[in-house]
mmCIF file of C-alpha atoms in Angstrom:
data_model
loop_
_atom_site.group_PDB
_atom_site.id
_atom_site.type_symbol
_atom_site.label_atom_id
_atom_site.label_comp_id
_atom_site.label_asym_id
_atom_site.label_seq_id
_atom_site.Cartn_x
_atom_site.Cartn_y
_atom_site.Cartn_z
ATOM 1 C CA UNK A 564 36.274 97.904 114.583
ATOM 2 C CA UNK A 565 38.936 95.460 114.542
ATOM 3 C CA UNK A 566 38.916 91.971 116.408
ATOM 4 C CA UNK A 567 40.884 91.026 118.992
ATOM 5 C CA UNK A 568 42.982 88.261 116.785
ATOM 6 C CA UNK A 569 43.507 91.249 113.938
ATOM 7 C CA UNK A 570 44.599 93.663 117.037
ATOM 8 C CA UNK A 571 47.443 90.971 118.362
ATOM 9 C CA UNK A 572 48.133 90.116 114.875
ATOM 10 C CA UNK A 573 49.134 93.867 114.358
ATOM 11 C CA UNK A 574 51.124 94.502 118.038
ATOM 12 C CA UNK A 575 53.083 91.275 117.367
ATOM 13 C CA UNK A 576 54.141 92.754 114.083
ATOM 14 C CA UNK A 577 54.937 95.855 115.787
ATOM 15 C CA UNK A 578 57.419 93.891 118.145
ATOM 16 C CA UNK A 579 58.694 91.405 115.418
ATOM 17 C CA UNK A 580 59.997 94.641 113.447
ATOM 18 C CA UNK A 581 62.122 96.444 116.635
ATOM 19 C CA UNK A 582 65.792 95.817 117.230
ATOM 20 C CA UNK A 583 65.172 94.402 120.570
ATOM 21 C CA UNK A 584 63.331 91.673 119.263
ATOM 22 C CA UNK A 585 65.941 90.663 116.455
ATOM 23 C CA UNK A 586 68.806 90.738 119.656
ATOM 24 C CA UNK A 587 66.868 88.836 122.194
ATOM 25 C CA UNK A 588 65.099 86.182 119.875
ATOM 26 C CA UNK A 589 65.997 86.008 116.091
ATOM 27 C CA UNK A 590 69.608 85.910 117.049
ATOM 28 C CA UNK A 591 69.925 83.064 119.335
ATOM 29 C CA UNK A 592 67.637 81.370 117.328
ATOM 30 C CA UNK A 593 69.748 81.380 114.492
ATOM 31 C CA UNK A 594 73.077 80.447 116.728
ATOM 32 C CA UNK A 595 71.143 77.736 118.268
ATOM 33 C CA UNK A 596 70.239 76.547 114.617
ATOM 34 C CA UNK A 597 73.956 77.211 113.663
ATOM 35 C CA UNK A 598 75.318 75.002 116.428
ATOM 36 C CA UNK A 599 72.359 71.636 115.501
ATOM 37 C CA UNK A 600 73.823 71.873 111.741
ATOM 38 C CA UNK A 601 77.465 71.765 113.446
ATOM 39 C CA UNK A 602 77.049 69.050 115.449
ATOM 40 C CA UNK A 603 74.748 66.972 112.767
ATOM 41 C CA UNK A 604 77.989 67.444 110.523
ATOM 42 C CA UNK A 605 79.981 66.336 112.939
ATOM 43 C CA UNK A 606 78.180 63.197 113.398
ATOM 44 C CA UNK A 607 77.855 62.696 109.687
ATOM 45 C CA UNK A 608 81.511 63.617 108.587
ATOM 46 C CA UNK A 609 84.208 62.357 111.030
ATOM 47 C CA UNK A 610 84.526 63.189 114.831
ATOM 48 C CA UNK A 611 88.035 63.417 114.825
ATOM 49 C CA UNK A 612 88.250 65.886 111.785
ATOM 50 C CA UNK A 613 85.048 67.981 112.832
ATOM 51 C CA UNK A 614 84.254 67.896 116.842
ATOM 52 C CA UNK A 615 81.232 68.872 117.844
ATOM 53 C CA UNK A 616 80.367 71.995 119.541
ATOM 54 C CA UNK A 617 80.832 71.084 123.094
ATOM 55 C CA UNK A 618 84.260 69.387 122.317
ATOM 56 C CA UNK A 619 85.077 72.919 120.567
ATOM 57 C CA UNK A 620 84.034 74.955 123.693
ATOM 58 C CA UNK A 621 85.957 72.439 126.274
ATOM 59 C CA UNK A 622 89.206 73.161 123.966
ATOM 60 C CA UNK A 623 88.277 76.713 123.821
ATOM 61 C CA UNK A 624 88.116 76.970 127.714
ATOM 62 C CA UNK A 625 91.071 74.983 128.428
ATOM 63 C CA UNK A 626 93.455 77.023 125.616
ATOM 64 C CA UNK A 627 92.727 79.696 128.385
ATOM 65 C CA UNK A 628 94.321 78.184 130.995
ATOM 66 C CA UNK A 629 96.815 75.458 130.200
ATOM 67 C CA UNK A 630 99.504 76.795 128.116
ATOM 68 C CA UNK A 631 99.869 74.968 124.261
ATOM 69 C CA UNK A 632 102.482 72.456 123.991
ATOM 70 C CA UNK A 633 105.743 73.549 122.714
ATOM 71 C CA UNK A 634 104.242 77.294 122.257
ATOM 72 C CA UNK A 635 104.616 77.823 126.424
ATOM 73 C CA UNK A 636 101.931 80.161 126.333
ATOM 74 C CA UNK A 637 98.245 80.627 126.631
ATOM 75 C CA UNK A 638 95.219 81.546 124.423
ATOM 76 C CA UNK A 639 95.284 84.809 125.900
ATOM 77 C CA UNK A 640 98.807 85.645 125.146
ATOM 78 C CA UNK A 641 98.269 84.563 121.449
ATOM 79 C CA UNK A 642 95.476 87.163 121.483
ATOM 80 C CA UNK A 643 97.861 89.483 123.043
ATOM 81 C CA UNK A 644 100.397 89.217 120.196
ATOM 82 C CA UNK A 645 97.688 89.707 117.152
ATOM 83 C CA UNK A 646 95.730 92.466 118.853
ATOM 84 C CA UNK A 647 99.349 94.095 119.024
ATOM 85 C CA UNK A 648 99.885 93.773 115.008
ATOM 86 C CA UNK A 649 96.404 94.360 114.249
ATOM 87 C CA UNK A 650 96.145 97.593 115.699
ATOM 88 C CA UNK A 651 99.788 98.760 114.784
ATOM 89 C CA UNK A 652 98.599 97.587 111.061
ATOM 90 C CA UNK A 653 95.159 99.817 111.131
ATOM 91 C CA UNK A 654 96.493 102.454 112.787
ATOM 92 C CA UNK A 655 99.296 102.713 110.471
ATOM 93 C CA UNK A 656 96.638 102.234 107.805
ATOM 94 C CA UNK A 657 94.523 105.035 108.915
ATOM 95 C CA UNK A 658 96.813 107.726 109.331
ATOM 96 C CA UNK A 659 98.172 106.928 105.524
ATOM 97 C CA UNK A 660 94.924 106.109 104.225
ATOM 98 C CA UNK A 661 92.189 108.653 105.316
ATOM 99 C CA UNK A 662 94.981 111.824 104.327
ATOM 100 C CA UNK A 663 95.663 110.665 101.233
ATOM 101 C CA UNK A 664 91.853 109.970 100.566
ATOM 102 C CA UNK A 665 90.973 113.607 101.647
ATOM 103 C CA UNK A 666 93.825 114.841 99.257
ATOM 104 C CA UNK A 667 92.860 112.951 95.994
ATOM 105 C CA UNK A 668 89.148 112.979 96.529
ATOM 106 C CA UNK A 669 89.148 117.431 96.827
ATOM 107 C CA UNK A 670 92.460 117.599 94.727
ATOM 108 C CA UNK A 671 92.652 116.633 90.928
ATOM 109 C CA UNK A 672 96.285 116.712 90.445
ATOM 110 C CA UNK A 673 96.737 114.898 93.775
ATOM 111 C CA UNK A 674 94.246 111.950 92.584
ATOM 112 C CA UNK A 675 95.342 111.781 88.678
ATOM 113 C CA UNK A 676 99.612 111.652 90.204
ATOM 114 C CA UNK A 677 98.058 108.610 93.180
ATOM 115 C CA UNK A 678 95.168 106.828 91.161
ATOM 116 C CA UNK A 679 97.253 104.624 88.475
ATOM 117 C CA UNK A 680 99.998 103.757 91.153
ATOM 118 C CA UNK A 681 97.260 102.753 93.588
ATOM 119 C CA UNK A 682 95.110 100.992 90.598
ATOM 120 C CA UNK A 683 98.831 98.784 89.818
ATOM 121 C CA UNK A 684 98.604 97.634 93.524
ATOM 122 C CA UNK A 685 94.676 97.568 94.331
ATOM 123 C CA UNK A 686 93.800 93.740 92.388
ATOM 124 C CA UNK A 687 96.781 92.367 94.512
ATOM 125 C CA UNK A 688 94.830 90.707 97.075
ATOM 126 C CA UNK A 689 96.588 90.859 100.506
ATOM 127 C CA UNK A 690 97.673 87.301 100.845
ATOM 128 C CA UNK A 691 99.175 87.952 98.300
ATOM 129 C CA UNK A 692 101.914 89.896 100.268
ATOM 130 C CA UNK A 693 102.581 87.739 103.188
ATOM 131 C CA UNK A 694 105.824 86.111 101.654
ATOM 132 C CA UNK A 695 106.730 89.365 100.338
ATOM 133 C CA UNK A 696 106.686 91.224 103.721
ATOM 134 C CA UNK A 697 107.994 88.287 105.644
ATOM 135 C CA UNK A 698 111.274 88.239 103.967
ATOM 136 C CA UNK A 699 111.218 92.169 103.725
ATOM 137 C CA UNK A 700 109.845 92.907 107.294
ATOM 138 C CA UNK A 701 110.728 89.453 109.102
ATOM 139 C CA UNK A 702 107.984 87.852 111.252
ATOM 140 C CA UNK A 703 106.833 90.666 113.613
ATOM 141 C CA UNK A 704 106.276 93.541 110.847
ATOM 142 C CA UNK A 705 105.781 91.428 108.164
ATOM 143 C CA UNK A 706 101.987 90.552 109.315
ATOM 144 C CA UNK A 707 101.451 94.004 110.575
ATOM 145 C CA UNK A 708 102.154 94.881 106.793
ATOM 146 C CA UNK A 709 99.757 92.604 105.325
ATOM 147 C CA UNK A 710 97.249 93.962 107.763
ATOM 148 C CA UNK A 711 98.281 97.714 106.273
ATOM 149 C CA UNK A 712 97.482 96.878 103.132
ATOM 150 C CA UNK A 713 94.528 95.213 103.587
ATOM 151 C CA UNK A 714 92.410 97.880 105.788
ATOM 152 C CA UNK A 715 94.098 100.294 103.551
ATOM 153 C CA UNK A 716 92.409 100.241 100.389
ATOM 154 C CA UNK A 717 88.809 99.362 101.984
ATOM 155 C CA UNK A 718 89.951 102.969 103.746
ATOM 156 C CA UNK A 719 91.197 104.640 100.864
ATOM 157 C CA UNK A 720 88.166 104.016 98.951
ATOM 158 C CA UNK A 721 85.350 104.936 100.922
ATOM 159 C CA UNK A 722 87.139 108.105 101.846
ATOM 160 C CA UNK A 723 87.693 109.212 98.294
ATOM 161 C CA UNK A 724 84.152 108.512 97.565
ATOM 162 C CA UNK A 725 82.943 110.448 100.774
ATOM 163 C CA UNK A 726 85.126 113.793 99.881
ATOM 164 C CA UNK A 727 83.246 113.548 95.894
ATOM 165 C CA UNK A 728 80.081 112.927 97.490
ATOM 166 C CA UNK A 729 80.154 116.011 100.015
ATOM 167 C CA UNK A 730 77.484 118.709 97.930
ATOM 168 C CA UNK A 731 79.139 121.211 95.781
ATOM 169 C CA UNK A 732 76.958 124.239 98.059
ATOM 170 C CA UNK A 733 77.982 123.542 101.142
ATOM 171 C CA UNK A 734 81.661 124.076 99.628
ATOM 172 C CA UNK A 735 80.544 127.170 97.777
ATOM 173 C CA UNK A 736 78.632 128.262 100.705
ATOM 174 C CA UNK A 737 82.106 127.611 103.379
ATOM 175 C CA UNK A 738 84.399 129.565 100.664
ATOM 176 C CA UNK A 739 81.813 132.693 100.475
ATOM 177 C CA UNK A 740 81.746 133.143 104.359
ATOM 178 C CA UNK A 741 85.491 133.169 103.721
ATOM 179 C CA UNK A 742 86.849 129.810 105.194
ATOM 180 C CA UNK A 743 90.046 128.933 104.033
ATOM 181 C CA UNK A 744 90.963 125.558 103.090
ATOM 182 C CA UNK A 745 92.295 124.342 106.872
ATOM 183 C CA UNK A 746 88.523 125.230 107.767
ATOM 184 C CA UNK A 747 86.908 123.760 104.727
ATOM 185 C CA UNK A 748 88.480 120.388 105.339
ATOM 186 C CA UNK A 749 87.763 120.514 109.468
ATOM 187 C CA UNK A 750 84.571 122.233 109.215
ATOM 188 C CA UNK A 751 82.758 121.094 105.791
ATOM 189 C CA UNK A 752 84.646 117.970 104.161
ATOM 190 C CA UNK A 753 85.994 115.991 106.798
ATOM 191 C CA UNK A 754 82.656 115.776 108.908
ATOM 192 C CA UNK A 755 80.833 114.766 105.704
ATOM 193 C CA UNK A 756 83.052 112.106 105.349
ATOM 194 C CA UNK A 757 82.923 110.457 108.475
ATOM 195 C CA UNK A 758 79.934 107.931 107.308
ATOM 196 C CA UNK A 759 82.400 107.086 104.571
ATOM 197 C CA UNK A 760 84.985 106.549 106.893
ATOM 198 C CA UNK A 761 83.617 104.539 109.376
ATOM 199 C CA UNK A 762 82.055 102.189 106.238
ATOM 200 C CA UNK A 763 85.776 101.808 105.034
ATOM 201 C CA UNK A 764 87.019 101.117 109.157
ATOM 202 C CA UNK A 765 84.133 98.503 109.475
ATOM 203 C CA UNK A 766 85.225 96.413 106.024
ATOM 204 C CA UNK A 767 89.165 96.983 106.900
ATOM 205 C CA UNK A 768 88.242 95.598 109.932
ATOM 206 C CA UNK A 769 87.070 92.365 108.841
ATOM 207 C CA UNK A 770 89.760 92.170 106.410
ATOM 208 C CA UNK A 771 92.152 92.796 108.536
ATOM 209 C CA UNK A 772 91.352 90.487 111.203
ATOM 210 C CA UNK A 773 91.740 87.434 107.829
ATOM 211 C CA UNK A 774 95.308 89.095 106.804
ATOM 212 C CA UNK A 775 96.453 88.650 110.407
ATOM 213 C CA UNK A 776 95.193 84.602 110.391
ATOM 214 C CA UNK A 777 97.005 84.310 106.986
ATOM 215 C CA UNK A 778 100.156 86.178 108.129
ATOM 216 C CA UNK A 779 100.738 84.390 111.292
ATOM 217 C CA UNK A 780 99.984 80.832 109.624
ATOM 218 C CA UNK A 781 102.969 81.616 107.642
ATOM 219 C CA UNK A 782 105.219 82.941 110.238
ATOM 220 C CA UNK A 783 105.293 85.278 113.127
ATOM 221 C CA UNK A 784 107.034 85.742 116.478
ATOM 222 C CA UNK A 785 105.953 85.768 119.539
ATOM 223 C CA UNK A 786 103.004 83.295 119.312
ATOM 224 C CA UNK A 787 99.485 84.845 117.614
ATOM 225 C CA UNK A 788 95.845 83.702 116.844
ATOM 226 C CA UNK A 789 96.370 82.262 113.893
ATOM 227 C CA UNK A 790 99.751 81.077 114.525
ATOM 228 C CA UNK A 791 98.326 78.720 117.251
ATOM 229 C CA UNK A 792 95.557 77.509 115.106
ATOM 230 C CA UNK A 793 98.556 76.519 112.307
ATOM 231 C CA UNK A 794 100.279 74.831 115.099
ATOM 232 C CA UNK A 795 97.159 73.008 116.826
ATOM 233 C CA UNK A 796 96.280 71.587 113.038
ATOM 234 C CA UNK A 797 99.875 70.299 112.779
ATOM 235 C CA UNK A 798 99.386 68.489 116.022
ATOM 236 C CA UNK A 799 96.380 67.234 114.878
ATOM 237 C CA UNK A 800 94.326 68.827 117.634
ATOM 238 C CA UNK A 801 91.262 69.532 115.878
ATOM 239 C CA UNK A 802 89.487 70.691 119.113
ATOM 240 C CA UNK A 803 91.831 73.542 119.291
ATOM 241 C CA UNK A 804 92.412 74.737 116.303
ATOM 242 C CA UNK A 805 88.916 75.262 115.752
ATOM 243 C CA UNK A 806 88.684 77.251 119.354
ATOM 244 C CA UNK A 807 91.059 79.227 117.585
ATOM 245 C CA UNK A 808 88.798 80.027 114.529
ATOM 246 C CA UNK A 809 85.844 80.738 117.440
ATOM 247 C CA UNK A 810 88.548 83.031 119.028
ATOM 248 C CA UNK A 811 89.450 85.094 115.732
ATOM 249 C CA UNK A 812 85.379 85.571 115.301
ATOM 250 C CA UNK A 813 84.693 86.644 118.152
ATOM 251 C CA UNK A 814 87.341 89.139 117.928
ATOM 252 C CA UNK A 815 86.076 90.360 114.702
ATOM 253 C CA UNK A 816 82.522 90.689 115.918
ATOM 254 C CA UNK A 817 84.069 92.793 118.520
ATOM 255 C CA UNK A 818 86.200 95.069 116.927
ATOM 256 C CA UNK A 819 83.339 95.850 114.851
ATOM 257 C CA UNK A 820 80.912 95.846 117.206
ATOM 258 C CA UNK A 821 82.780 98.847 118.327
ATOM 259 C CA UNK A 822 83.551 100.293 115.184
ATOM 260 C CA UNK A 823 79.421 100.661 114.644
ATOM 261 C CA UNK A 824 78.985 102.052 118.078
ATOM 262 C CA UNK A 825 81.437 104.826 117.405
ATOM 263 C CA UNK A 826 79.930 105.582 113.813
ATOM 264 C CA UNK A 827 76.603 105.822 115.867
ATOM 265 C CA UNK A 828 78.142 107.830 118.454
ATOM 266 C CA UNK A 829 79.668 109.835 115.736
ATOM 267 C CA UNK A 830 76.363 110.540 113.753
ATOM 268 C CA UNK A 831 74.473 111.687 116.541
ATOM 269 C CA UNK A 832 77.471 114.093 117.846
ATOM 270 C CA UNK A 833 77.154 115.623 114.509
ATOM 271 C CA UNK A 834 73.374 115.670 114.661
ATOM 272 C CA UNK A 835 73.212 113.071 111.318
ATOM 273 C CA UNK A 836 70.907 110.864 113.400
#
């Protein structure tokens, strides 16, 4: 029979190891760590280069409600301006990306004509690009682009992997019940490849939202995330510009947030989970 200190040692295990624990303690543990090693740094370094945490969130408050010098327009519109490239980028991405992947992942001739143009362009990191589609696409489709090419390959890859990785029987099994290939692709291929897919969305995600930063540090129109952080730094308001980092993370953590909540959605729809 087990004692009393072996029975709570076992039920606090039990608790330590469930998600709900991880969201409600772990994690603001870990911020709250996060934000002492800020502000110790920020003693340590320089003030004026690094502000502290607080200073951060006061900037990060006010960028919401007094418009930036010169720019005429608030935090809020900035964000308005990149969500609007990001999501013309990845959705541009996605309907070029997941097609093509379907086609040269179940197609041989498809992937040998695609795979050594795509392999000339895949090293090129997307940064890479920005002065190329600036002069080429000027400063509102130039960063939208950048942000094309750089969910597009995460995309393109996972996809292709997900089609090769779908079992040969279930294929077999589809084409002697008589499906033709419309119904193989909807009914057999495509579903299998959803995990795949939503992998590539969540990476293209996060490399998307660092194209847009690069791209709109560079030049864009209309005002943008990273755009204001450029402009903040040349200003020299240190405060701000690093409200503008907090603003571009946050906005990642959300766009993937949602991007795992679909693939979760997703796998249970399909029964996977």
């Amino acid at each position: 029979m087990s004692s009393p200190w072996e029975r709570l040692k076992k039920k606090w295990r039990k608790i330590s190891e469930t998600g709900t624990f991880r969201i409600l303690w772990i994690t603001p543990l870990s911020l709250a760590g996060f934000l002492i090693v800020w502000w110790l740094f920020s003693i340590i370094i320089n003030r004026a280069y690094l502000p502290g945490p607080y200073e951060v969130f006061q900037a990060f408050v006010d960028s919401f409600r007094t418009p930036a010098p010169s720019l005429g327009i608030t935090m809020g519109d900035n964000i308005a301006s990149s969500l609007q490239r990001f999501l013309l980028g990845f959705v541009l991405a996605f309907c070029v990306a997941v097609p093509l992947g379907l086609m040269m992942g179940f197609f041989r001739t498809a992937e040998t004509v695609a795979k050594p143009v795509i392999e000339v362009f895949r090293p090129i990191p997307p940064i890479a690009w920005v002065p190329v589609f600036l002069l080429i696409f000027k400063l509102f489709w130039g960063p939208v682009m950048v942000i094309f090419i750089g969910v597009f390959f995460p995309l393109l890859s996972n996809v292709i992997f997900g089609v090769k990785s779908v079992d040969p029987t279930l294929i077999d099994a589809a084409r002697t019940l008589g499906a033709d290939r419309i119904r193989l692709f909807t009914k057999v291929i495509f579903p299998s490849t959803v995990p795949f897919l939503m992998t590539g969305i969540t990476i293209g995600l996060g490399i998307g939202w660092m194209c847009i930063v690069a791209a709109e540090m560079i030049g864009a129109v209309g005002g943008g995330v990273g755009y204001y952080i450029y402009f903040m730094e040349q200003l020299g308001k240190y405060e701000y510009m690093y409200a503008g980092m907090v603003v571009i993370a946050i906005l990642g953590i959300l766009t993937v947030g949602i991007s795992r909540y679909i693939e979760q959605y997703l796998s249970r729809l399909m029964g996977m989970k």
